[in-house]
Short mmCIF file of C-alpha atoms in Angstrom, two decimals:
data_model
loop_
_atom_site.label_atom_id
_atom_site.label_comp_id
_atom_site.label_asym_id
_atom_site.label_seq_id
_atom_site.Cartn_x
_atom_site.Cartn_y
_atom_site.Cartn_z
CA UNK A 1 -112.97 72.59 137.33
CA UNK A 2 -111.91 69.16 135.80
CA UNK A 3 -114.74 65.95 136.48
CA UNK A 4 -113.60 63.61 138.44
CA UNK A 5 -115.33 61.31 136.00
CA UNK A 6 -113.68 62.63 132.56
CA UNK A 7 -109.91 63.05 134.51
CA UNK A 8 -110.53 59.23 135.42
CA UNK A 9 -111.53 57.88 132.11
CA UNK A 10 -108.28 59.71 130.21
CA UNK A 11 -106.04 57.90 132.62
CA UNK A 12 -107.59 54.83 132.03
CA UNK A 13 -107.43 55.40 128.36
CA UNK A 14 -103.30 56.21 128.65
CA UNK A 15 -102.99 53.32 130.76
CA UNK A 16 -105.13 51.28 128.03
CA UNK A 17 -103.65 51.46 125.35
CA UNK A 18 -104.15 55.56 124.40
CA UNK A 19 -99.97 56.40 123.84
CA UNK A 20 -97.94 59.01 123.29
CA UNK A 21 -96.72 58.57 119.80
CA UNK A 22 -93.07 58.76 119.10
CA UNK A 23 -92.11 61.06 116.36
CA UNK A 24 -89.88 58.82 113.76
CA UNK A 25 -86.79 59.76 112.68
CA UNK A 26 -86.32 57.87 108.59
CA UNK A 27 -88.89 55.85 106.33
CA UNK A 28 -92.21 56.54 105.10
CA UNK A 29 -95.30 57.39 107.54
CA UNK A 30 -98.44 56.95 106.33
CA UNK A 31 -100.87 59.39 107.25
CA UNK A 32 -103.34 57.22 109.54
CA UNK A 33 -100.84 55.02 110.92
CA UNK A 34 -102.51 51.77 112.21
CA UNK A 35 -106.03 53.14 112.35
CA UNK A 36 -104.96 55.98 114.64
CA UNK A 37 -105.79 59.09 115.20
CA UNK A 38 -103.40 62.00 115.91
CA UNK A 39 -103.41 64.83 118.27
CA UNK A 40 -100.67 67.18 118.64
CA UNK A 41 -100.97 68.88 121.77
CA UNK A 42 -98.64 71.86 123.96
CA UNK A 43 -98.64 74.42 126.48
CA UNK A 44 -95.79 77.07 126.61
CA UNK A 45 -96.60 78.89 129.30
CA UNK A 46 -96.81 77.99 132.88
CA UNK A 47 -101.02 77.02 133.95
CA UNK A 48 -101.73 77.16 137.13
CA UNK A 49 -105.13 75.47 138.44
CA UNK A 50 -105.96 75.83 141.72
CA UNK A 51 -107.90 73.29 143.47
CA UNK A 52 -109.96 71.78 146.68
CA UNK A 53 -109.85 68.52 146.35
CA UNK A 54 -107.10 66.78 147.72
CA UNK A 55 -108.09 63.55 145.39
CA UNK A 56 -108.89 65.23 142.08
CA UNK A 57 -105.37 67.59 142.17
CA UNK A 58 -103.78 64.11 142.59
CA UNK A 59 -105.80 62.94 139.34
CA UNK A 60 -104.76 65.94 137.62
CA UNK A 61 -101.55 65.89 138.22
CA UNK A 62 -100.83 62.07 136.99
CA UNK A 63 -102.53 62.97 133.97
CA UNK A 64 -100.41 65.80 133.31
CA UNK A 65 -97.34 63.49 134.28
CA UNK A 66 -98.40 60.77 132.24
CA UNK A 67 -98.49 63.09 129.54
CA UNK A 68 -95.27 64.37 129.82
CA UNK A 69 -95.38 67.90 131.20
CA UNK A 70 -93.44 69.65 133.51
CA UNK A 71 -95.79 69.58 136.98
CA UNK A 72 -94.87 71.52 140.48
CA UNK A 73 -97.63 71.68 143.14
CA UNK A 74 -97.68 74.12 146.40
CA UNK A 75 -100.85 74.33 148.74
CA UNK A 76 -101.49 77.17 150.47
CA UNK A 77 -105.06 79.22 151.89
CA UNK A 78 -106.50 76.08 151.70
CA UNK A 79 -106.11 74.62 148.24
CA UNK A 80 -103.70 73.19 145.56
CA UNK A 81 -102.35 74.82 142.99
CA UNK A 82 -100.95 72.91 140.30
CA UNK A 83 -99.13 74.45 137.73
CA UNK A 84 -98.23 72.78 134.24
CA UNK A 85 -96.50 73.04 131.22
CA UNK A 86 -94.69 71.42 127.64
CA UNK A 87 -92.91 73.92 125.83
CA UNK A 88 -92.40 71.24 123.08
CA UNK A 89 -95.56 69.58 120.44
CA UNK A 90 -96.22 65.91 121.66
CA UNK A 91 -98.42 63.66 120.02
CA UNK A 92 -101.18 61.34 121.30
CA UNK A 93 -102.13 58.38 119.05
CA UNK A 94 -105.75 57.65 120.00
CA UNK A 95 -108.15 54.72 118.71
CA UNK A 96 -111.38 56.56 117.54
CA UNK A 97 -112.50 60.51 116.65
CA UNK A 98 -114.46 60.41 119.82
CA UNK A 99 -111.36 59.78 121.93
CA UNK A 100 -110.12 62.85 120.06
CA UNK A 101 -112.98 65.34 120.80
CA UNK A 102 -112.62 64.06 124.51
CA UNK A 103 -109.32 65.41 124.80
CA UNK A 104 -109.73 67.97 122.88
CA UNK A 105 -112.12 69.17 125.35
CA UNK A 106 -110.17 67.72 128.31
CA UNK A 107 -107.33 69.96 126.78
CA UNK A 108 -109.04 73.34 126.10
CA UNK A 109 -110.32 73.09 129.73
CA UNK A 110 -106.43 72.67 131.22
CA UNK A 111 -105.37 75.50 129.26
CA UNK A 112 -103.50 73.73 126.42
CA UNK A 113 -103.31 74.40 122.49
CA UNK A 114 -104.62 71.21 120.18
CA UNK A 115 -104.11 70.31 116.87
CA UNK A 116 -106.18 67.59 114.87
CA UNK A 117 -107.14 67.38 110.66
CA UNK A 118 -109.34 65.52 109.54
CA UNK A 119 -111.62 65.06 106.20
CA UNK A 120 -113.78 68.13 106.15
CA UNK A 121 -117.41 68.35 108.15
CA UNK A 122 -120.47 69.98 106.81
CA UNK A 123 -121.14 71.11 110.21
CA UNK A 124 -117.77 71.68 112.39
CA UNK A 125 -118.35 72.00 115.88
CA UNK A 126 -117.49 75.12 117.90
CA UNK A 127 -114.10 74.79 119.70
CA UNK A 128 -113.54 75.50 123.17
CA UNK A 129 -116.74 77.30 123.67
CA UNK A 130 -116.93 79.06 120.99
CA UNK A 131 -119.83 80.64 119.47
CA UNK A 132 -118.43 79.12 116.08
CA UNK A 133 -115.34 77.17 114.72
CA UNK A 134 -112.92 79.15 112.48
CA UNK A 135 -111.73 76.33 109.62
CA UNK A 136 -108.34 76.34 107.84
CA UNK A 137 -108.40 73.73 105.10
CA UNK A 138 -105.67 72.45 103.49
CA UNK A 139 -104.02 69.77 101.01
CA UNK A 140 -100.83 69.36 99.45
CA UNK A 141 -101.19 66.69 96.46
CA UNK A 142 -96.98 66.86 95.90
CA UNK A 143 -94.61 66.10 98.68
CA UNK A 144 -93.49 69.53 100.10
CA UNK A 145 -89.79 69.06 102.25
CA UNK A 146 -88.76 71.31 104.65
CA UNK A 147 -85.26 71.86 105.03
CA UNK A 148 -84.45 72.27 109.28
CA UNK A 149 -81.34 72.47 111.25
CA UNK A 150 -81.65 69.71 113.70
CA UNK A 151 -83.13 66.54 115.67
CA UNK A 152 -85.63 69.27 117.50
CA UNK A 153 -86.95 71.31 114.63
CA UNK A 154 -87.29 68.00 112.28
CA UNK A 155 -89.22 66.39 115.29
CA UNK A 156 -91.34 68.63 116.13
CA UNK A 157 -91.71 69.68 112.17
CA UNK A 158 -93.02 65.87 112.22
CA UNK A 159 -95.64 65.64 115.00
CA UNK A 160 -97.27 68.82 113.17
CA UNK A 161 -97.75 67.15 110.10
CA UNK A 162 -98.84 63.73 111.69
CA UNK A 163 -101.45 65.86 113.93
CA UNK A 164 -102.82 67.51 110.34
CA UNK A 165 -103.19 63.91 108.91
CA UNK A 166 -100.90 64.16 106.89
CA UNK A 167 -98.25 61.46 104.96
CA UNK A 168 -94.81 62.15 106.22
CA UNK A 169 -91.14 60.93 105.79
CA UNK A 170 -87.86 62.45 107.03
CA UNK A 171 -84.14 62.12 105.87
CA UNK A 172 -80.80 63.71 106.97
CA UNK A 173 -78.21 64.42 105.17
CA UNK A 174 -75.23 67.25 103.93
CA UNK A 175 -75.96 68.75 107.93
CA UNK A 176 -79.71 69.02 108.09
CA UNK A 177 -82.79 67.17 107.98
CA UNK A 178 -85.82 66.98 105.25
CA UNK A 179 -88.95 66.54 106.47
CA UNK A 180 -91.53 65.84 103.96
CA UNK A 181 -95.17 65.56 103.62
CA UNK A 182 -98.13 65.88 101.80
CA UNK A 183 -102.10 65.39 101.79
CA UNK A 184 -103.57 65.07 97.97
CA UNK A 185 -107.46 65.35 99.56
CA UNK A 186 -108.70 68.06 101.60
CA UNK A 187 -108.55 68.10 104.98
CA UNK A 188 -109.00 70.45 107.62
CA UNK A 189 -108.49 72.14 111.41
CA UNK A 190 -111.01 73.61 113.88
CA UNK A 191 -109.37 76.42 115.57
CA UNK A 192 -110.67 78.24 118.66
CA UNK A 193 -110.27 82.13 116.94
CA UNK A 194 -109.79 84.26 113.78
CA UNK A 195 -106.00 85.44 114.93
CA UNK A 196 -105.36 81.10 115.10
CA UNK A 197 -107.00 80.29 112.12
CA UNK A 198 -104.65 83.03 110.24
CA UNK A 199 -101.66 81.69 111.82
CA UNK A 200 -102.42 78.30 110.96
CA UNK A 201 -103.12 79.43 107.74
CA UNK A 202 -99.71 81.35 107.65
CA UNK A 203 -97.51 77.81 108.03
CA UNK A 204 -99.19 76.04 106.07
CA UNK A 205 -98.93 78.57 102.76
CA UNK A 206 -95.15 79.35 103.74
CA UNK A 207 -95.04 74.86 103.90
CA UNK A 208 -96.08 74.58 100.13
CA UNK A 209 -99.64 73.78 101.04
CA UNK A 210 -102.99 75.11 99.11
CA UNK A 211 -105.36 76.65 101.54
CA UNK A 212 -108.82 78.12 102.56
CA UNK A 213 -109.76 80.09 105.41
CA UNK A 214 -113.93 79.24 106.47
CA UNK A 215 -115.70 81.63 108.93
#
């Protein structure tokens, strides 16, 4: 299922400098932080892959490892299952838009949702396989602050916004924490079907942001 090849090269990239971005807690962020490019990345459920190579499942699993999911492993009948997940958003901080289509793919293929914005393409690619890419785009020219009960919600409130491209900052104060954010240009998400695309669309209008649904 997963190329030896493509498994290899991602753990070379997280052991190269590809990190797992931490989510800040105060201060300004600005949207492309150091050149990089963010990808917001989960997987509620339980995944299990099952597979017969002894070499590759030990690939697979340090890659999931490395990026911070809960892995168990049983063999039985004469393969491996490895079974995955991250309940929570984590972020990747990657060095070019072709690292981010690679594990976008990489990600798709493992069973895991994505999240990327970016300026908007004439010509989006199809996501995941599919016959054509469903695009939400979105801007916010104003900061819009969301008001959230604790460390958790604010964090993961954070990596969303950083994975959409967007400026952020965050403050606490009187119990709860403001996250704020905003993108005064365009920008948009490739997202793998119409139900998606409409709950994508969903957050971002209850956020404060303008939108516009493309299929």
């Amino acid at each position: 299922m997963f190329k030896p090849i493509l498994v290899a090269a991602l753990l070379t990239a997280l052991s190269g400098g590809v990190a797992l971005a931490q989510s800040p807690t105060s201060s300004a962020i600005p949207a492309a932080e150091g050149g990089k490019h963010h990808l917001a990345f989960r997987m509620q459920n339980w995944k299990t892959v099952h597979m017969h190579d002894a070499e590759q499942a030990k690939q697979h699993v340090e890659t999931l490892k490395a990026l911070g999911c809960e892995v168990k492993t049983a063999q039985h009948d004469g393969h491996i299952d490895v079974q995955a997940r991250t309940t929570i958003w984590k972020l990747l901080a990657l060095d070019s838009q072709g690292q981010v289509e690679q594990w976008q793919a990489w990600f798709a293929q493992a069973g895991f949702d994505s999240l990327h914005g970016h300026p908007p393409l004439e010509n989006p690619a199809p996501v995941a396989g599919q016959a054509h890419a469903e695009v939400v785009q979105y801007r916010s020219i104003d900061w819009k602050v969301a008001h959230l009960p604790n460390v958790q919600d604010s964090s993961q409130r954070t990596i969303l916004y950083r994975a959409l491209g967007c400026e952020t900052k965050s403050d606490q104060h009187s119990g709860h924490f403001d996250v704020s954010a905003r993108c005064p240009d365009w920008m948009e998400i490739e997202l793998p079907n119409h139900q998606a695309a409409h709950a994508w669309q969903d957050f971002l209008n209850k956020a404060g942001f303008e939108t516009k649904h493309n299929h």
